[in-house]
Amino acid sequence: MDIKTIKINRRSANITEGKSRAPNRSMYYGMGYEESDFVKPMIGVANGHSTITPCNSGLQKLADAAVAGIEEAGGNAQIFGVPTISDGMAMGTEGMKYSLVSREVIADCIETCVQGQWMDGVVVVGGCDKNMPGGMMGMLRANVPAIYVYGGTILPGHYQGKDLNIVSVFEAVGENAAGKLSDHDLHEIEKRAIPGAGSCGGMYTANTMSSAFEALGLSLPYSSTMANEEGEKVASTKESARVLVEAIKKDLKPRDIVTRKSLENAVSVIMATGGSTNAVLHFLAIAHAAGVEWTIDDFERMRRKTPVICDLKPSGKYLAIDLHRAGGIPQVMKVLLNAGLLHGDCMTISGKTIAEVLKDVPDQPRADQDVIRPITNPMYKQGHLAILKGNLSPEGAVAKITGLKNPVITGPARVFDDEQSALQAILDGKIKAGDVMVLRYLGPKGGPGMPEMLAPTGALIGAGLGESVGLITDGRFSGGTWGMVVGHVAPEAAVGGTIAFVKEGDSITIDAHQLKLELNVPEAEIAKRRAGWTAPKPRYTRGVQAKFAFNAGTASKGAVLDNF
């Protein structure tokens, strides 16, 4: 074979040139390759299939569809596995501390396999929360043509005429503890909330990130809100593979697509849809992987000019599948584009610009639905993810401020150094209206792993305290959380942030109107407490948690491990 006549790609060049040609090829012949295969692009399929969680239990059919699409389009598919942690199952346990860690593990897996095997492109198939940012970070690090295939949302469960989702269970626990729900009904909700495969159904973290990836230009139109168990998801995956093969021919790579302007598009959609607080942390990390300048203050800048136009859970009425049936993310994007809140000239993996992709989408949402509102009648005139600063969070903290009648509270601190004791205090009725709960030593280093707080926040909602009790933490919140809550407080307690010096009964102010988070204690007293503070010993001294705690950066910069 005359290799000068071959369209050389990264992988074929590696296995057809030099003295290593024969042994390299032998490995492929052992897998059934033929001579003609060595001129085809070698394309990875990062398969997140797992029976650990419903979010990922329906992914194998999508990985199979990706393989079929690659092969039909003239490529060779190479499948490799990607791990997952179920946030919903780990919530409230020590396992939750591995959730954010898994984002880095997933990114490392994809970067390692794509680069180690010298792949020409990669389809990333994922479902649960950290599959999303981890997959995108891995795609950006490897920077070969790539596309993200979201596993799809779950369909709602049903009980007593109401739609259910995973957050229904956590809130039901609080209702049960408050005597508002029987043990029988709690058990029935628990059994029925998750009826099959797919990721948690509201505009929680997985659906937030998938929607943002579509706006970013690295997933196909409409793919981010499809249900896993509906047939269009398989067809969309196959089409994603075909589009990727074309992108390989054009050498269109993720870092060509992820720019400051495309990040603004993604964040506009996050704000417009009422997305998860986790999007702030994850997009800081994604921007870092892309080498694009982006700070926590950029989220506040975008919030001020972007209205919330979708009525979605957790603070609204509808689920992601309802958004899909109302026109999906393309309809949201078209409304934003027409309002001058989207950059239409940004490139997508299809080779078309955002404006070209949205050309045939109606200018206005359909009149027979109220999931997506016209820009002239938004849910809220400004976005919902506010960045609060003050002496408790000089680097910034993240608050979700929609769904609240008055996002301002000043009250006595109720201090907890772990999540479990805080949850028990709520269930035991020890937390009263007007209190401000402080959950600390739960940040990237202190947790370690910055666990989510859905158990205590869900319990507060269930107990009827969601609007009257504040909660601040250097940990994170589930995308399903709402209420008077502030997370990602930075600097965190474990590195001597002010949150470490709060004492029981101290006055704390959360003021989302003025974007303030303040410990109402004289600075001299805070300095005295700081001088007497000793950093706690690491909770882990070996293994992945110890490595994460040692390397993790501040939440205000994405809690990444390679920001040296």
XYZ file of C-alpha atoms in Angstrom:
564
model
C 0.000 0.000 0.000
C 1.316 3.439 -0.957
C 0.582 5.570 2.080
C 1.107 8.744 0.044
C -2.254 8.088 -1.594
C -4.057 7.806 1.744
C -5.846 10.683 3.423
C -3.668 10.583 6.497
C -5.373 11.198 9.820
C -3.862 11.139 13.302
C -4.515 7.477 13.915
C -3.792 6.115 10.455
C -0.520 8.034 10.415
C 0.428 6.411 13.695
C -0.215 2.875 12.477
C 1.078 3.060 8.911
C 4.384 4.875 9.233
C 7.738 3.938 10.660
C 9.207 0.777 12.132
C 6.271 0.300 14.504
C 3.840 -0.281 11.648
C 3.664 -4.075 11.833
C 3.197 -4.537 15.604
C 0.681 -1.699 15.752
C -1.354 -3.232 12.953
C -1.165 -6.683 14.481
C -3.121 -5.508 17.488
C -5.909 -4.290 15.201
C -5.943 -7.434 13.075
C -6.559 -9.269 16.329
C -9.829 -7.324 16.646
C -10.971 -8.177 13.137
C -9.680 -5.157 11.217
C -8.979 -5.473 7.512
C -6.456 -3.642 5.357
C -9.029 -1.103 4.183
C -9.821 -0.108 7.770
C -6.493 1.626 8.260
C -7.421 4.572 6.053
C -10.604 5.278 8.000
C -10.775 7.703 10.921
C -10.539 5.996 14.295
C -13.323 7.432 16.446
C -13.771 6.842 20.142
C -17.126 6.256 21.798
C -16.834 7.186 25.466
C -19.603 4.987 26.852
C -21.042 5.964 30.218
C -23.440 3.010 30.356
C -23.854 1.681 33.878
C -26.443 -0.133 35.933
C -25.422 2.013 38.906
C -28.070 4.618 38.162
C -31.191 5.146 36.001
C -29.426 8.148 34.486
C -26.975 5.791 32.766
C -28.837 2.493 32.554
C -30.272 3.433 29.159
C -26.993 4.448 27.516
C -25.903 1.179 25.896
C -28.457 1.502 23.101
C -27.090 4.994 22.429
C -23.486 3.799 22.386
C -24.572 1.071 19.945
C -26.289 3.697 17.780
C -23.136 5.833 17.834
C -21.058 2.854 16.678
C -23.521 2.128 13.859
C -23.543 5.771 12.796
C -19.761 5.985 12.769
C -19.379 2.844 10.703
C -22.098 3.835 8.229
C -20.357 7.191 7.761
C -17.017 5.534 6.999
C -15.267 5.505 10.362
C -13.999 2.870 12.772
C -15.578 2.983 16.232
C -13.515 2.278 19.336
C -15.560 1.954 22.520
C -14.131 2.646 25.937
C -15.811 2.892 29.313
C -16.363 5.973 31.462
C -17.398 5.673 35.141
C -20.252 7.418 36.893
C -21.461 8.196 40.384
C -25.182 8.577 41.035
C -25.718 11.879 42.794
C -29.296 10.924 43.627
C -28.237 7.694 45.313
C -25.160 9.150 47.024
C -26.978 12.239 48.340
C -26.673 12.637 52.089
C -24.007 9.923 52.403
C -20.218 9.817 52.433
C -20.494 8.674 48.817
C -21.645 12.157 47.793
C -18.095 13.331 48.360
C -17.066 11.304 45.310
C -19.482 13.096 42.989
C -17.355 16.109 42.062
C -14.278 13.878 42.181
C -15.909 11.808 39.429
C -16.058 14.888 37.174
C -12.268 14.930 37.162
C -11.995 11.151 36.797
C -14.308 11.215 33.775
C -12.364 14.056 32.169
C -9.111 12.202 32.819
C -10.511 8.986 31.310
C -11.562 10.694 28.088
C -8.359 12.678 27.711
C -6.261 9.596 28.456
C -8.029 7.249 26.041
C -8.345 9.730 23.185
C -4.743 10.862 23.441
C -3.251 7.519 24.437
C -4.921 5.743 21.506
C -4.418 8.743 19.194
C -8.064 8.872 18.147
C -9.273 11.131 15.350
C -12.493 12.080 17.125
C -14.762 11.119 19.975
C -18.469 10.771 20.722
C -19.100 11.185 24.450
C -22.276 9.475 25.705
C -23.273 10.380 29.260
C -26.235 10.804 31.555
C -25.749 11.617 35.247
C -24.733 15.067 36.453
C -20.934 14.837 36.420
C -20.877 12.890 33.131
C -21.744 16.205 31.510
C -18.980 18.606 32.610
C -16.461 15.776 32.926
C -17.143 14.711 29.360
C -16.928 18.258 28.036
C -13.682 18.940 29.910
C -12.177 15.747 28.487
C -13.281 16.726 24.971
C -11.680 20.141 25.329
C -8.441 18.802 26.760
C -8.012 16.243 23.975
C -9.213 18.775 21.371
C -9.967 16.393 18.538
C -13.325 16.717 16.724
C -15.952 15.737 19.288
C -19.662 15.745 19.996
C -21.639 15.235 23.188
C -24.603 12.843 23.240
C -26.762 13.319 26.316
C -28.436 10.126 27.501
C -31.778 11.873 27.838
C -34.155 12.937 30.548
C -36.441 10.644 32.492
C -40.200 10.568 32.073
C -42.214 11.625 35.143
C -43.586 9.246 37.736
C -47.167 9.615 38.964
C -49.021 9.368 42.256
C -52.422 10.703 43.251
C -52.706 12.779 40.094
C -49.327 14.487 40.483
C -46.154 14.189 38.406
C -43.175 12.982 40.413
C -39.406 13.260 40.084
C -36.410 12.615 42.328
C -36.832 15.877 44.264
C -40.385 14.825 45.150
C -38.863 12.125 47.361
C -36.499 14.416 49.268
C -39.272 16.940 49.874
C -41.641 14.136 50.919
C -39.147 13.120 53.623
C -39.418 16.615 55.086
C -43.224 16.559 54.855
C -43.300 13.198 56.588
C -41.025 14.393 59.388
C -43.270 17.451 59.838
C -46.344 15.232 60.118
C -47.791 16.464 56.819
C -47.455 13.163 54.932
C -48.200 9.604 56.005
C -45.617 6.820 55.990
C -47.733 5.037 53.374
C -47.739 8.009 50.995
C -44.017 8.555 51.499
C -43.387 4.936 50.530
C -45.610 5.211 47.457
C -43.856 8.375 46.296
C -40.504 6.680 46.841
C -41.552 3.710 44.676
C -43.074 5.745 41.855
C -40.820 8.792 41.475
C -38.359 7.117 39.080
C -40.324 5.077 36.507
C -37.442 4.106 34.200
C -34.194 5.179 32.549
C -33.071 8.758 32.146
C -31.632 11.631 34.137
C -33.549 13.564 36.799
C -36.474 15.246 35.107
C -36.482 18.929 36.090
C -34.087 21.651 35.045
C -31.637 20.097 37.446
C -27.913 19.723 36.809
C -27.927 17.081 34.035
C -30.635 18.806 31.992
C -29.090 22.206 32.673
C -25.734 21.082 31.341
C -27.199 19.244 28.344
C -29.184 22.353 27.405
C -26.073 24.499 27.758
C -24.061 22.084 25.589
C -26.651 22.445 22.852
C -26.360 26.239 23.117
C -22.568 25.893 23.179
C -22.707 24.162 19.797
C -21.339 20.746 20.771
C -24.621 18.792 20.804
C -27.277 18.535 18.101
C -30.405 20.730 18.132
C -33.264 19.331 20.261
C -31.072 16.509 21.618
C -30.682 18.002 25.096
C -34.314 17.607 26.195
C -35.254 14.282 24.583
C -36.386 11.461 26.855
C -34.113 8.439 27.055
C -36.962 5.977 26.571
C -38.374 7.600 23.448
C -37.130 6.442 20.047
C -35.968 9.810 18.732
C -33.020 9.666 21.133
C -31.477 6.706 19.280
C -31.983 8.393 15.905
C -30.428 11.615 17.205
C -27.398 9.694 18.471
C -26.856 8.073 15.089
C -27.091 11.477 13.439
C -24.602 12.848 15.982
C -22.085 10.221 14.837
C -22.589 11.161 11.181
C -22.122 14.856 11.989
C -18.908 14.041 13.859
C -17.434 12.206 10.879
C -18.057 15.317 8.779
C -16.434 17.461 11.472
C -13.357 15.220 11.339
C -13.114 15.827 7.605
C -13.247 19.579 8.286
C -10.923 19.321 11.316
C -13.500 21.239 13.373
C -12.422 20.882 16.987
C -13.983 21.757 20.375
C -11.646 24.660 21.068
C -12.664 26.148 17.702
C -16.263 26.165 18.983
C -15.911 26.990 22.687
C -15.096 30.697 22.752
C -16.000 33.537 25.080
C -18.996 34.324 22.864
C -20.230 30.725 22.814
C -19.849 30.570 26.612
C -22.097 33.626 26.780
C -24.630 31.734 24.645
C -24.525 28.773 27.017
C -24.936 30.932 30.115
C -27.799 32.874 28.484
C -29.652 29.581 28.067
C -28.834 28.542 31.650
C -30.330 31.787 32.932
C -33.340 31.696 30.609
C -34.248 28.150 31.655
C -33.704 28.606 35.409
C -30.832 26.114 35.487
C -28.776 24.595 38.287
C -26.342 26.427 40.569
C -23.839 23.716 39.620
C -23.621 25.255 36.157
C -21.531 28.067 37.641
C -18.928 25.688 39.045
C -18.882 23.483 35.956
C -18.666 26.236 33.357
C -15.780 27.823 35.218
C -14.051 24.445 34.878
C -15.087 24.069 31.216
C -13.750 27.532 30.394
C -10.485 26.600 32.116
C -10.210 23.429 30.014
C -10.902 25.460 26.875
C -8.335 28.094 27.756
C -10.992 30.822 27.585
C -10.984 33.734 30.019
C -14.148 33.482 32.116
C -14.720 34.428 35.758
C -17.443 34.077 38.352
C -18.304 37.745 37.807
C -19.240 36.960 34.191
C -22.210 34.960 35.481
C -23.499 38.006 37.336
C -22.988 40.123 34.217
C -25.054 37.655 32.178
C -27.710 37.336 34.890
C -28.482 41.039 34.886
C -29.372 41.112 31.197
C -31.036 37.708 30.739
C -34.647 37.071 31.817
C -35.973 33.705 32.984
C -38.479 32.714 30.282
C -39.070 29.028 31.147
C -41.371 27.762 33.899
C -39.381 24.728 35.004
C -38.783 22.784 38.187
C -37.393 23.041 40.808
C -38.832 26.539 41.306
C -41.405 26.287 38.487
C -44.066 23.850 37.265
C -42.729 21.818 34.367
C -40.181 19.114 33.562
C -37.582 18.924 30.795
C -39.776 16.655 28.674
C -42.473 19.365 28.768
C -39.885 21.862 27.532
C -39.010 19.475 24.717
C -42.626 19.168 23.624
C -43.010 22.953 23.755
C -40.189 23.537 21.278
C -37.050 22.581 23.151
C -33.850 24.531 23.527
C -33.938 25.744 19.877
C -37.140 27.644 20.641
C -35.573 29.161 23.761
C -32.488 30.103 21.762
C -34.524 31.678 18.960
C -36.326 33.906 21.472
C -32.975 34.931 22.950
C -31.420 35.452 19.515
C -34.236 37.763 18.431
C -33.816 39.724 21.662
C -30.106 40.244 21.030
C -29.133 37.933 23.885
C -27.385 35.287 21.768
C -24.440 35.437 19.375
C -25.766 34.049 16.100
C -22.349 33.926 14.457
C -20.930 31.263 16.795
C -19.948 28.014 15.072
C -21.451 24.629 15.940
C -20.139 21.089 15.437
C -22.454 20.755 12.427
C -20.416 23.359 10.563
C -23.341 25.783 10.702
C -23.580 28.927 12.778
C -26.125 29.284 15.570
C -28.174 31.622 13.365
C -28.173 29.055 10.547
C -29.204 26.267 12.918
C -32.116 28.359 14.217
C -33.205 29.731 10.845
C -36.428 27.696 10.603
C -37.376 27.836 14.299
C -40.454 30.046 14.934
C -39.720 33.549 16.203
C -42.223 33.176 19.038
C -43.163 30.248 21.296
C -46.378 28.427 20.432
C -49.517 29.922 21.950
C -50.830 26.505 23.087
C -48.140 26.068 25.747
C -46.818 28.073 28.696
C -43.534 26.303 29.382
C -41.616 28.832 27.255
C -42.766 32.423 27.590
C -42.331 35.332 25.182
C -39.472 37.653 26.082
C -42.064 40.344 26.824
C -43.679 38.229 29.561
C -40.846 36.497 31.434
C -41.057 34.606 34.698
C -38.445 37.032 36.021
C -36.868 40.065 34.364
C -33.373 38.993 35.383
C -31.628 35.666 35.750
C -31.814 33.521 38.843
C -28.201 32.609 39.617
C -26.846 35.525 41.624
C -23.245 35.921 42.739
C -23.163 37.184 46.329
C -20.097 38.742 47.906
C -19.220 40.152 51.306
C -17.026 39.357 54.269
C -18.406 35.794 54.285
C -17.617 35.248 50.604
C -15.054 37.714 49.240
C -14.419 35.441 46.225
C -18.146 34.977 45.650
C -20.943 32.547 46.440
C -23.866 31.318 44.344
C -27.538 31.795 45.199
C -30.602 30.673 43.254
C -33.026 33.536 43.887
C -36.086 32.657 41.803
C -39.214 31.245 43.399
C -38.754 33.369 46.536
C -41.115 36.131 47.620
C -38.290 38.013 49.355
C -34.701 36.774 48.990
C -33.457 38.711 52.027
C -32.955 37.429 55.570
C -30.998 38.431 58.650
C -30.960 35.906 61.446
C -28.963 33.956 64.023
C -26.434 31.413 62.780
C -27.070 27.746 63.435
C -23.657 26.201 62.844
C -22.921 22.641 61.639
C -19.603 21.121 60.609
C -21.243 18.278 58.692
C -24.398 17.666 56.680
C -25.844 14.804 58.699
C -26.177 16.726 61.965
C -27.774 19.629 60.086
C -30.330 17.303 58.505
C -31.134 15.717 61.857
C -31.696 19.137 63.415
C -34.269 19.913 60.712
C -36.030 16.572 61.096
C -36.082 16.995 64.896
C -37.776 20.394 64.579
C -34.820 22.297 66.067
C -34.568 24.758 63.149
C -37.031 27.649 63.323
C -38.199 30.365 60.946
C -35.644 33.168 60.834
C -32.608 30.935 61.447
C -29.622 30.939 59.084
C -28.043 27.497 58.908
C -24.280 27.361 58.274
C -22.931 24.075 56.864
C -19.166 24.243 56.568
C -15.984 22.214 56.019
C -17.800 20.832 52.959
C -15.890 22.641 50.212
C -13.561 21.168 47.553
C -10.777 20.566 50.077
C -12.801 20.343 53.266
C -15.429 17.808 52.218
C -13.435 16.810 50.413
C -15.258 16.815 47.113
C -17.803 19.594 47.804
C -20.893 17.399 48.376
C -24.424 18.513 47.488
C -26.996 19.394 50.134
C -30.290 18.164 48.688
C -31.206 16.207 51.823
C -31.280 19.213 54.212
C -32.660 21.667 51.636
C -35.360 19.199 50.600
C -36.208 18.658 54.256
C -36.536 22.428 54.774
C -38.946 22.679 51.839
C -40.953 19.707 53.094
C -41.169 21.233 56.566
C -42.492 24.495 55.116
C -39.311 26.448 55.959
C -37.986 27.019 52.439
C -38.719 30.745 52.429
C -38.100 31.515 56.098
C -34.814 29.732 56.864
C -31.522 30.658 55.242
C -28.801 28.112 54.536
C -25.235 28.868 53.506
C -22.482 26.375 52.770
C -19.072 26.041 51.191
C -20.462 22.849 49.661
C -22.849 22.614 46.718
C -26.537 22.183 46.089
C -28.384 19.745 43.901
C -29.886 21.179 40.752
C -33.169 20.267 42.396
C -32.616 22.668 45.299
C -34.487 25.910 45.755
C -35.106 28.196 48.702
C -33.126 30.784 50.656
C -29.865 28.975 50.017
C -26.341 30.123 49.172
C -23.593 27.688 48.158
C -20.013 27.614 46.861
C -18.962 30.069 49.608
C -15.319 30.938 48.899
C -12.782 30.871 50.358
C -13.980 27.683 52.036
C -13.690 26.879 55.727
C -10.882 24.349 55.293
C -8.477 27.026 54.009
C -9.451 29.634 56.595
C -12.339 31.359 54.877
C -14.527 33.553 57.086
C -17.228 30.858 57.176
C -14.862 28.904 59.465
C -15.102 31.627 62.117
C -18.902 31.825 62.420
C -20.188 31.020 65.912
C -23.621 29.818 66.992
C -25.946 32.797 67.324
C -23.900 35.244 65.211
C -26.035 37.496 63.023
C -25.824 36.725 59.284
C -27.413 38.604 56.389
C -28.303 37.081 53.027
C -29.426 39.874 50.680
C -29.897 38.834 47.061
C -31.129 42.311 46.123
C -27.836 43.887 47.151
C -25.826 40.729 46.286
C -24.424 40.579 49.823
C -23.476 37.769 52.184
C -22.336 39.246 55.489
C -21.309 38.060 58.928
C -22.504 40.905 61.147
C -19.564 40.742 63.545
C -16.910 43.483 63.985
C -13.824 42.965 61.863
C -11.629 43.031 64.955
C -13.560 40.082 66.386
C -13.279 38.180 63.101
C -9.513 38.837 63.093
C -9.279 37.538 66.657
C -11.114 34.351 65.721
C -8.910 33.938 62.663
C -5.771 34.201 64.738
C -7.017 31.438 67.050
C -8.110 29.099 64.262
C -6.285 25.887 63.398
C -6.865 24.103 60.102
C -8.428 20.652 60.570
C -6.463 17.562 59.661
C -7.277 16.046 56.238
C -10.147 13.571 56.394
C -8.425 11.320 53.852
C -4.685 10.677 53.617
C -4.638 8.121 50.772
C -6.434 7.482 47.520
C -8.558 9.558 45.209
C -10.102 11.729 47.927
C -6.704 12.651 49.322
C -5.454 13.525 45.824
C -8.536 15.634 45.143
C -8.273 17.496 48.460
C -4.588 18.219 47.908
C -4.996 19.536 44.352
C -8.480 21.093 44.289
C -8.630 24.806 43.676
C -11.206 27.247 44.978
C -14.847 26.928 43.972
C -14.735 30.470 42.603
C -12.472 29.135 39.852
C -14.281 25.852 39.209
C -12.586 23.637 41.822
C -10.327 22.227 39.105
C -7.234 20.174 39.863
C -4.821 21.687 37.336
C -5.003 25.426 38.023
C -1.363 25.701 39.070
